[in-house]
Amino acid sequence: MIVHMKDRREAHARAVASAMASAGFEVSRLDLPFGLFLVGLGREDDGGEGIESLPGVDWVRRDAKGPVLAARERHPEGSQVPLGGIPVGGEDLALIAGPCSVEGRDQIRTAARFVASYGATALRGGAFKPRTSPYSFQGLGKEGLALLRDAGRATGLPVVTEIMEPSDAEAMATYVDCFQVGARSMQNFPLLRTVGQAGKPVVLKRGPSASLSEFLLAAEYVLLQGNPDVILCERGIKTFETATRNTLDLNAVPVLKAATHLPVLVDPSHGTGRQDAVIPMARAAVAAGADGLLVEVHPDPDHALSDGDQSLTLAQFRRLVEEIRPVAEAVGRRLRVPGASRFGAGTGPRTRRGSGWGALI
Ligand code: PEP
Ligand code: MN
């Protein structure tokens, strides 16, 4: 049972919570930016008659099979999730870029400087990698987290990295600005609950075989823990096609945007698995209305320890930014680039800290 309160009046919320508890529900209170909710779990929804008529109650949902908190109606104007200085889901296009895995200090620093100088809004890099084969590189672990954090600090970029184990959350929290829940973990319910309690934004990737409805219910798990800062990411699904690693489902963008208030990113790197397809699909994703992109960029993709085939070179990342810019403008989005006067001038990396944002281009 989910109860939405008309306002945040304490006395009303308390009375409703105690009526729900007396009816046998385990009650939690969710103070979300788009409303105060009382959630009753632990029994089938056949109790608590009369709660509808208690003072302060707006509505009661007893038949919640689909997402309630993630539903667009909860917040028709759309949620904006703070990630560094830029709200994801606002007018600015989010650009989360960096290597698949953190491999060493020079690699992550070089990637960070470059993507920062060409407009990335956050730095990505995996330290704990979910690899299909147990013999593949599994990531640098804690050392990778420290390198990622240092590269983020050096460039002023917030950092995003994947969490695989709920028990890692506390130790990771000092290193990361945003947790990524990977495609393979989309229905790892303990992990979803953990990131729901971790007090940081979450990029939730769609499972390769998950329907959009399952994807939204996974997001609902995070919201239900009181964390409103969920960013969805379409990253390709399994189909019969073998020419690409996955099939990037761009249908997901308008369909999710209609169904939920949460921001929607697209990852054309995992969505295609092919370097030559990343930029065209990035353009298409922006045209489709994505709130941003998550892209793999490596200083030397040929020698990458993971996902080299789909990683852009630094020069290709710069081309991606140049090519999505007119598309973004055409659909009413902005692409902010620090020190825009230097954009395209080949003057190399600069840090964002202290320089502020440059002009909008
Ligand atoms: C990644 O972002 O490097 C990754 C492993 O992504 P996914 O979970 O979408 O496969
Ligand atoms: Mn990857």
PDB file of C-alpha atoms in Angstrom, residues 80-333:
ATOM      1  CA  GLN A  80      16.591  16.678 -12.306  1.00  0.00           C
ATOM      2  CA  VAL A  81      19.342  14.687 -10.660  1.00  0.00           C
ATOM      3  CA  PRO A  82      22.350  16.641  -9.411  1.00  0.00           C
ATOM      4  CA  LEU A  83      25.639  15.263 -10.661  1.00  0.00           C
ATOM      5  CA  GLY A  84      28.448  17.683  -9.937  1.00  0.00           C
ATOM      6  CA  GLY A  85      27.341  21.151 -10.966  1.00  0.00           C
ATOM      7  CA  ILE A  86      24.909  20.017 -13.640  1.00  0.00           C
ATOM      8  CA  PRO A  87      21.456  18.632 -13.092  1.00  0.00           C
ATOM      9  CA  VAL A  88      20.865  15.588 -15.258  1.00  0.00           C
ATOM     10  CA  GLY A  89      17.436  15.886 -16.826  1.00  0.00           C
ATOM     11  CA  GLY A  90      17.562  19.648 -17.249  1.00  0.00           C
ATOM     12  CA  GLU A  91      18.240  21.640 -20.369  1.00  0.00           C
ATOM     13  CA  ASP A  92      21.926  20.710 -20.359  1.00  0.00           C
ATOM     14  CA  LEU A  93      22.859  17.440 -21.947  1.00  0.00           C
ATOM     15  CA  ALA A  94      24.803  15.180 -19.570  1.00  0.00           C
ATOM     16  CA  LEU A  95      27.970  13.676 -20.975  1.00  0.00           C
ATOM     17  CA  ILE A  96      29.468  10.934 -18.815  1.00  0.00           C
ATOM     18  CA  ALA A  97      32.682   9.840 -20.476  1.00  0.00           C
ATOM     19  CA  GLY A  98      35.800   7.856 -19.701  1.00  0.00           C
ATOM     20  CA  PRO A  99      37.309   4.422 -20.098  1.00  0.00           C
ATOM     21  CA  CYS A 100      35.497   1.173 -19.501  1.00  0.00           C
ATOM     22  CA  SER A 101      38.043   0.289 -16.791  1.00  0.00           C
ATOM     23  CA  VAL A 102      40.498   2.327 -14.810  1.00  0.00           C
ATOM     24  CA  GLU A 103      43.833   0.778 -15.840  1.00  0.00           C
ATOM     25  CA  GLY A 104      46.441   3.089 -14.353  1.00  0.00           C
ATOM     26  CA  ARG A 105      47.205   6.659 -13.329  1.00  0.00           C
ATOM     27  CA  ASP A 106      48.298   7.946 -16.739  1.00  0.00           C
ATOM     28  CA  GLN A 107      45.439   6.303 -18.581  1.00  0.00           C
ATOM     29  CA  ILE A 108      42.676   7.703 -16.373  1.00  0.00           C
ATOM     30  CA  ARG A 109      44.279  11.133 -16.028  1.00  0.00           C
ATOM     31  CA  THR A 110      44.767  11.495 -19.753  1.00  0.00           C
ATOM     32  CA  ALA A 111      41.202  10.429 -20.454  1.00  0.00           C
ATOM     33  CA  ALA A 112      39.845  12.692 -17.698  1.00  0.00           C
ATOM     34  CA  ARG A 113      41.710  15.782 -18.885  1.00  0.00           C
ATOM     35  CA  PHE A 114      40.639  15.292 -22.429  1.00  0.00           C
ATOM     36  CA  VAL A 115      36.969  14.601 -21.819  1.00  0.00           C
ATOM     37  CA  ALA A 116      36.812  17.473 -19.322  1.00  0.00           C
ATOM     38  CA  SER A 117      38.256  19.858 -21.874  1.00  0.00           C
ATOM     39  CA  TYR A 118      35.710  18.814 -24.470  1.00  0.00           C
ATOM     40  CA  GLY A 119      32.629  19.142 -22.361  1.00  0.00           C
ATOM     41  CA  ALA A 120      32.144  15.963 -20.333  1.00  0.00           C
ATOM     42  CA  THR A 121      29.996  16.596 -17.288  1.00  0.00           C
ATOM     43  CA  ALA A 122      31.224  13.514 -15.380  1.00  0.00           C
ATOM     44  CA  LEU A 123      34.064  11.010 -15.552  1.00  0.00           C
ATOM     45  CA  ARG A 124      33.356   7.294 -15.714  1.00  0.00           C
ATOM     46  CA  GLY A 125      35.707   4.371 -15.142  1.00  0.00           C
ATOM     47  CA  GLY A 126      35.198   0.897 -13.724  1.00  0.00           C
ATOM     48  CA  ALA A 127      37.217  -0.403 -10.793  1.00  0.00           C
ATOM     49  CA  PHE A 128      35.083  -3.493 -10.137  1.00  0.00           C
ATOM     50  CA  LYS A 129      34.248  -4.964 -13.521  1.00  0.00           C
ATOM     51  CA  PRO A 130      31.450  -7.402 -14.286  1.00  0.00           C
ATOM     52  CA  ARG A 131      33.205  -9.521 -16.934  1.00  0.00           C
ATOM     53  CA  THR A 132      31.529 -12.354 -18.785  1.00  0.00           C
ATOM     54  CA  SER A 133      34.618 -14.539 -18.360  1.00  0.00           C
ATOM     55  CA  PRO A 134      36.228 -14.966 -14.961  1.00  0.00           C
ATOM     56  CA  TYR A 135      39.614 -15.040 -16.762  1.00  0.00           C
ATOM     57  CA  SER A 136      39.192 -11.481 -18.129  1.00  0.00           C
ATOM     58  CA  PHE A 137      40.594  -8.412 -16.362  1.00  0.00           C
ATOM     59  CA  GLN A 138      38.386  -7.814 -13.339  1.00  0.00           C
ATOM     60  CA  GLY A 139      39.400  -4.214 -12.591  1.00  0.00           C
ATOM     61  CA  LEU A 140      41.908  -2.646 -10.211  1.00  0.00           C
ATOM     62  CA  GLY A 141      39.495  -2.638  -7.287  1.00  0.00           C
ATOM     63  CA  LYS A 142      40.223  -0.147  -4.541  1.00  0.00           C
ATOM     64  CA  GLU A 143      43.359   1.127  -6.264  1.00  0.00           C
ATOM     65  CA  GLY A 144      41.206   1.913  -9.297  1.00  0.00           C
ATOM     66  CA  LEU A 145      38.746   3.847  -7.149  1.00  0.00           C
ATOM     67  CA  ALA A 146      41.529   6.026  -5.763  1.00  0.00           C
ATOM     68  CA  LEU A 147      42.929   6.702  -9.240  1.00  0.00           C
ATOM     69  CA  LEU A 148      39.470   7.577 -10.506  1.00  0.00           C
ATOM     70  CA  ARG A 149      38.809   9.926  -7.623  1.00  0.00           C
ATOM     71  CA  ASP A 150      42.178  11.655  -8.119  1.00  0.00           C
ATOM     72  CA  ALA A 151      41.544  12.095 -11.839  1.00  0.00           C
ATOM     73  CA  GLY A 152      38.102  13.497 -11.066  1.00  0.00           C
ATOM     74  CA  ARG A 153      39.525  15.935  -8.572  1.00  0.00           C
ATOM     75  CA  ALA A 154      42.286  17.023 -10.928  1.00  0.00           C
ATOM     76  CA  THR A 155      39.745  17.900 -13.596  1.00  0.00           C
ATOM     77  CA  GLY A 156      36.832  19.024 -11.451  1.00  0.00           C
ATOM     78  CA  LEU A 157      34.624  16.232 -12.761  1.00  0.00           C
ATOM     79  CA  PRO A 158      32.316  14.168 -10.556  1.00  0.00           C
ATOM     80  CA  VAL A 159      33.043  10.454 -10.913  1.00  0.00           C
ATOM     81  CA  VAL A 160      30.740   7.550 -11.704  1.00  0.00           C
ATOM     82  CA  THR A 161      31.724   3.939 -11.151  1.00  0.00           C
ATOM     83  CA  GLU A 162      30.032   0.577 -10.938  1.00  0.00           C
ATOM     84  CA  ILE A 163      29.199  -1.081  -7.647  1.00  0.00           C
ATOM     85  CA  MET A 164      28.795  -4.849  -7.765  1.00  0.00           C
ATOM     86  CA  GLU A 165      28.607  -5.849  -4.103  1.00  0.00           C
ATOM     87  CA  PRO A 166      26.293  -4.273  -1.543  1.00  0.00           C
ATOM     88  CA  SER A 167      29.025  -4.734   1.072  1.00  0.00           C
ATOM     89  CA  ASP A 168      31.357  -2.424  -0.903  1.00  0.00           C
ATOM     90  CA  ALA A 169      29.032   0.581  -0.662  1.00  0.00           C
ATOM     91  CA  GLU A 170      30.437   2.117   2.474  1.00  0.00           C
ATOM     92  CA  ALA A 171      34.057   1.866   1.410  1.00  0.00           C
ATOM     93  CA  MET A 172      33.239   3.160  -2.082  1.00  0.00           C
ATOM     94  CA  ALA A 173      31.256   6.126  -0.847  1.00  0.00           C
ATOM     95  CA  THR A 174      34.351   8.182  -0.085  1.00  0.00           C
ATOM     96  CA  TYR A 175      35.622   7.750  -3.647  1.00  0.00           C
ATOM     97  CA  VAL A 176      32.587   8.180  -5.830  1.00  0.00           C
ATOM     98  CA  ASP A 177      29.999  10.835  -6.596  1.00  0.00           C
ATOM     99  CA  CYS A 178      27.555   8.497  -8.275  1.00  0.00           C
ATOM    100  CA  PHE A 179      27.075   4.736  -8.232  1.00  0.00           C
ATOM    101  CA  GLN A 180      26.477   2.843 -11.427  1.00  0.00           C
ATOM    102  CA  VAL A 181      24.394  -0.304 -11.197  1.00  0.00           C
ATOM    103  CA  GLY A 182      25.420  -2.346 -14.215  1.00  0.00           C
ATOM    104  CA  ALA A 183      23.143  -4.084 -16.669  1.00  0.00           C
ATOM    105  CA  ARG A 184      23.898  -7.489 -15.169  1.00  0.00           C
ATOM    106  CA  SER A 185      22.901  -6.209 -11.734  1.00  0.00           C
ATOM    107  CA  MET A 186      19.666  -4.488 -12.709  1.00  0.00           C
ATOM    108  CA  GLN A 187      17.634  -7.005 -10.768  1.00  0.00           C
ATOM    109  CA  ASN A 188      20.074  -7.490  -7.911  1.00  0.00           C
ATOM    110  CA  PHE A 189      17.506  -6.375  -5.376  1.00  0.00           C
ATOM    111  CA  PRO A 190      19.815  -6.199  -2.342  1.00  0.00           C
ATOM    112  CA  LEU A 191      22.150  -3.998  -4.403  1.00  0.00           C
ATOM    113  CA  LEU A 192      19.257  -1.757  -5.474  1.00  0.00           C
ATOM    114  CA  ARG A 193      18.236  -1.353  -1.830  1.00  0.00           C
ATOM    115  CA  THR A 194      21.812  -0.581  -0.859  1.00  0.00           C
ATOM    116  CA  VAL A 195      22.253   2.200  -3.419  1.00  0.00           C
ATOM    117  CA  GLY A 196      18.822   3.452  -2.401  1.00  0.00           C
ATOM    118  CA  GLN A 197      20.257   4.104   1.038  1.00  0.00           C
ATOM    119  CA  ALA A 198      23.694   5.339  -0.002  1.00  0.00           C
ATOM    120  CA  GLY A 199      22.775   9.013  -0.348  1.00  0.00           C
ATOM    121  CA  LYS A 200      24.291   9.423  -3.805  1.00  0.00           C
ATOM    122  CA  PRO A 201      22.839   9.564  -7.301  1.00  0.00           C
ATOM    123  CA  VAL A 202      22.567   6.249  -9.130  1.00  0.00           C
ATOM    124  CA  VAL A 203      22.951   5.459 -12.813  1.00  0.00           C
ATOM    125  CA  LEU A 204      20.829   2.363 -13.318  1.00  0.00           C
ATOM    126  CA  LYS A 205      21.539   0.469 -16.521  1.00  0.00           C
ATOM    127  CA  ARG A 206      18.879  -1.559 -18.258  1.00  0.00           C
ATOM    128  CA  GLY A 207      19.395  -5.314 -18.115  1.00  0.00           C
ATOM    129  CA  PRO A 208      20.196  -6.800 -21.539  1.00  0.00           C
ATOM    130  CA  SER A 209      17.015  -8.890 -21.402  1.00  0.00           C
ATOM    131  CA  ALA A 210      14.842  -6.609 -19.290  1.00  0.00           C
ATOM    132  CA  SER A 211      11.588  -5.126 -20.479  1.00  0.00           C
ATOM    133  CA  LEU A 212      11.036  -1.429 -19.859  1.00  0.00           C
ATOM    134  CA  SER A 213       8.495  -2.311 -17.240  1.00  0.00           C
ATOM    135  CA  GLU A 214      11.048  -4.432 -15.354  1.00  0.00           C
ATOM    136  CA  PHE A 215      13.563  -1.592 -15.740  1.00  0.00           C
ATOM    137  CA  LEU A 216      11.161   0.887 -14.125  1.00  0.00           C
ATOM    138  CA  LEU A 217      10.391  -1.501 -11.291  1.00  0.00           C
ATOM    139  CA  ALA A 218      14.128  -1.824 -10.628  1.00  0.00           C
ATOM    140  CA  ALA A 219      14.262   1.988 -10.368  1.00  0.00           C
ATOM    141  CA  GLU A 220      11.277   1.804  -8.027  1.00  0.00           C
ATOM    142  CA  TYR A 221      13.355  -0.317  -5.629  1.00  0.00           C
ATOM    143  CA  VAL A 222      15.881   2.523  -5.329  1.00  0.00           C
ATOM    144  CA  LEU A 223      13.223   5.224  -4.932  1.00  0.00           C
ATOM    145  CA  LEU A 224      11.470   3.156  -2.309  1.00  0.00           C
ATOM    146  CA  GLN A 225      14.528   3.508  -0.092  1.00  0.00           C
ATOM    147  CA  GLY A 226      14.120   7.282  -0.187  1.00  0.00           C
ATOM    148  CA  ASN A 227      16.693   8.042  -2.876  1.00  0.00           C
ATOM    149  CA  PRO A 228      15.058  10.163  -5.592  1.00  0.00           C
ATOM    150  CA  ASP A 229      18.269  10.557  -7.609  1.00  0.00           C
ATOM    151  CA  VAL A 230      17.974   7.774 -10.130  1.00  0.00           C
ATOM    152  CA  ILE A 231      19.200   8.175 -13.708  1.00  0.00           C
ATOM    153  CA  LEU A 232      18.128   5.471 -16.152  1.00  0.00           C
ATOM    154  CA  CYS A 233      20.500   4.302 -18.880  1.00  0.00           C
ATOM    155  CA  GLU A 234      19.528   2.400 -22.005  1.00  0.00           C
ATOM    156  CA  ARG A 235      22.579   0.341 -23.042  1.00  0.00           C
ATOM    157  CA  GLY A 236      21.304  -2.121 -25.604  1.00  0.00           C
ATOM    158  CA  ILE A 237      19.391  -5.360 -25.379  1.00  0.00           C
ATOM    159  CA  LYS A 238      19.871  -8.912 -26.617  1.00  0.00           C
ATOM    160  CA  THR A 239      18.311  -9.640 -29.999  1.00  0.00           C
ATOM    161  CA  PHE A 240      19.015 -12.149 -32.765  1.00  0.00           C
ATOM    162  CA  GLU A 241      21.388  -9.659 -34.413  1.00  0.00           C
ATOM    163  CA  THR A 242      25.072 -10.583 -34.328  1.00  0.00           C
ATOM    164  CA  ALA A 243      26.570  -7.648 -36.254  1.00  0.00           C
ATOM    165  CA  THR A 244      26.481  -5.586 -33.090  1.00  0.00           C
ATOM    166  CA  ARG A 245      27.219  -6.561 -29.500  1.00  0.00           C
ATOM    167  CA  ASN A 246      23.740  -5.495 -28.410  1.00  0.00           C
ATOM    168  CA  THR A 247      20.853  -3.736 -30.120  1.00  0.00           C
ATOM    169  CA  LEU A 248      20.534  -0.179 -28.866  1.00  0.00           C
ATOM    170  CA  ASP A 249      16.839   0.214 -28.178  1.00  0.00           C
ATOM    171  CA  LEU A 250      16.200   3.867 -28.898  1.00  0.00           C
ATOM    172  CA  ASN A 251      12.468   3.201 -28.613  1.00  0.00           C
ATOM    173  CA  ALA A 252      13.242   3.170 -24.919  1.00  0.00           C
ATOM    174  CA  VAL A 253      13.928   6.898 -24.869  1.00  0.00           C
ATOM    175  CA  PRO A 254      10.500   8.292 -25.789  1.00  0.00           C
ATOM    176  CA  VAL A 255       8.708   5.401 -24.106  1.00  0.00           C
ATOM    177  CA  LEU A 256      10.570   5.882 -20.812  1.00  0.00           C
ATOM    178  CA  LYS A 257      10.281   9.658 -20.986  1.00  0.00           C
ATOM    179  CA  ALA A 258       6.507   9.254 -21.241  1.00  0.00           C
ATOM    180  CA  ALA A 259       6.329   6.670 -18.466  1.00  0.00           C
ATOM    181  CA  THR A 260       8.663   8.183 -15.883  1.00  0.00           C
ATOM    182  CA  HIS A 261       9.926  11.497 -14.539  1.00  0.00           C
ATOM    183  CA  LEU A 262      13.456  10.073 -14.160  1.00  0.00           C
ATOM    184  CA  PRO A 263      16.176  11.257 -16.559  1.00  0.00           C
ATOM    185  CA  VAL A 264      17.156   8.860 -19.347  1.00  0.00           C
ATOM    186  CA  LEU A 265      20.688   8.430 -20.682  1.00  0.00           C
ATOM    187  CA  VAL A 266      21.829   6.379 -23.631  1.00  0.00           C
ATOM    188  CA  ASP A 267      25.056   4.367 -23.785  1.00  0.00           C
ATOM    189  CA  PRO A 268      25.916   3.899 -27.467  1.00  0.00           C
ATOM    190  CA  SER A 269      29.193   2.154 -26.553  1.00  0.00           C
ATOM    191  CA  HIS A 270      27.726  -0.991 -24.993  1.00  0.00           C
ATOM    192  CA  GLY A 271      24.622  -0.527 -27.144  1.00  0.00           C
ATOM    193  CA  THR A 272      26.584  -1.222 -30.306  1.00  0.00           C
ATOM    194  CA  GLY A 273      29.944  -2.673 -29.245  1.00  0.00           C
ATOM    195  CA  ARG A 274      31.490  -1.009 -32.293  1.00  0.00           C
ATOM    196  CA  GLN A 275      33.623   2.099 -32.358  1.00  0.00           C
ATOM    197  CA  ASP A 276      32.329   3.017 -35.828  1.00  0.00           C
ATOM    198  CA  ALA A 277      28.704   2.940 -34.674  1.00  0.00           C
ATOM    199  CA  VAL A 278      29.069   4.973 -31.497  1.00  0.00           C
ATOM    200  CA  ILE A 279      28.970   8.501 -32.926  1.00  0.00           C
ATOM    201  CA  PRO A 280      26.000   7.906 -35.290  1.00  0.00           C
ATOM    202  CA  MET A 281      24.008   6.304 -32.470  1.00  0.00           C
ATOM    203  CA  ALA A 282      24.992   9.092 -30.093  1.00  0.00           C
ATOM    204  CA  ARG A 283      23.535  11.591 -32.563  1.00  0.00           C
ATOM    205  CA  ALA A 284      20.406   9.472 -32.857  1.00  0.00           C
ATOM    206  CA  ALA A 285      20.050   9.203 -29.078  1.00  0.00           C
ATOM    207  CA  VAL A 286      20.228  12.963 -28.635  1.00  0.00           C
ATOM    208  CA  ALA A 287      17.709  13.409 -31.456  1.00  0.00           C
ATOM    209  CA  ALA A 288      15.403  10.909 -29.739  1.00  0.00           C
ATOM    210  CA  GLY A 289      15.348  13.066 -26.621  1.00  0.00           C
ATOM    211  CA  ALA A 290      17.910  11.445 -24.329  1.00  0.00           C
ATOM    212  CA  ASP A 291      18.952  13.550 -21.350  1.00  0.00           C
ATOM    213  CA  GLY A 292      22.564  12.623 -21.939  1.00  0.00           C
ATOM    214  CA  LEU A 293      25.086  10.058 -23.048  1.00  0.00           C
ATOM    215  CA  LEU A 294      27.370   7.614 -21.326  1.00  0.00           C
ATOM    216  CA  VAL A 295      30.335   6.941 -23.583  1.00  0.00           C
ATOM    217  CA  GLU A 296      33.523   4.911 -23.322  1.00  0.00           C
ATOM    218  CA  VAL A 297      36.660   6.842 -24.254  1.00  0.00           C
ATOM    219  CA  HIS A 298      40.215   5.507 -24.015  1.00  0.00           C
ATOM    220  CA  PRO A 299      43.558   7.131 -24.856  1.00  0.00           C
ATOM    221  CA  ASP A 300      44.595   3.918 -26.629  1.00  0.00           C
ATOM    222  CA  PRO A 301      41.593   1.681 -27.381  1.00  0.00           C
ATOM    223  CA  ASP A 302      43.720  -0.901 -29.202  1.00  0.00           C
ATOM    224  CA  HIS A 303      45.419  -1.747 -25.922  1.00  0.00           C
ATOM    225  CA  ALA A 304      42.446  -1.316 -23.592  1.00  0.00           C
ATOM    226  CA  LEU A 305      42.033  -4.036 -20.966  1.00  0.00           C
ATOM    227  CA  SER A 306      38.266  -4.054 -21.504  1.00  0.00           C
ATOM    228  CA  ASP A 307      35.867  -2.950 -24.232  1.00  0.00           C
ATOM    229  CA  GLY A 308      38.532  -1.544 -26.575  1.00  0.00           C
ATOM    230  CA  ASP A 309      36.407  -2.389 -29.646  1.00  0.00           C
ATOM    231  CA  GLN A 310      33.725   0.055 -28.609  1.00  0.00           C
ATOM    232  CA  SER A 311      35.891   2.742 -26.996  1.00  0.00           C
ATOM    233  CA  LEU A 312      36.365   6.048 -28.756  1.00  0.00           C
ATOM    234  CA  THR A 313      39.825   7.555 -29.127  1.00  0.00           C
ATOM    235  CA  LEU A 314      40.261  11.034 -27.679  1.00  0.00           C
ATOM    236  CA  ALA A 315      39.997  12.547 -31.147  1.00  0.00           C
ATOM    237  CA  GLN A 316      36.802  10.606 -31.794  1.00  0.00           C
ATOM    238  CA  PHE A 317      35.325  11.873 -28.544  1.00  0.00           C
ATOM    239  CA  ARG A 318      36.010  15.397 -29.683  1.00  0.00           C
ATOM    240  CA  ARG A 319      34.262  14.594 -32.957  1.00  0.00           C
ATOM    241  CA  LEU A 320      31.308  13.133 -31.050  1.00  0.00           C
ATOM    242  CA  VAL A 321      30.917  16.390 -29.142  1.00  0.00           C
ATOM    243  CA  GLU A 322      31.106  18.426 -32.344  1.00  0.00           C
ATOM    244  CA  GLU A 323      28.568  16.209 -34.067  1.00  0.00           C
ATOM    245  CA  ILE A 324      25.996  16.039 -31.300  1.00  0.00           C
ATOM    246  CA  ARG A 325      26.090  19.805 -30.716  1.00  0.00           C
ATOM    247  CA  PRO A 326      23.831  20.787 -33.663  1.00  0.00           C
ATOM    248  CA  VAL A 327      21.528  17.867 -32.902  1.00  0.00           C
ATOM    249  CA  ALA A 328      21.243  18.960 -29.278  1.00  0.00           C
ATOM    250  CA  GLU A 329      20.422  22.490 -30.349  1.00  0.00           C
ATOM    251  CA  ALA A 330      17.816  21.223 -32.797  1.00  0.00           C
ATOM    252  CA  VAL A 331      15.962  19.458 -29.996  1.00  0.00           C
ATOM    253  CA  GLY A 332      16.280  22.323 -27.528  1.00  0.00           C
ATOM    254  CA  ARG A 333      19.158  20.999 -25.426  1.00  0.00           C
TER     255      ARG A 333
END
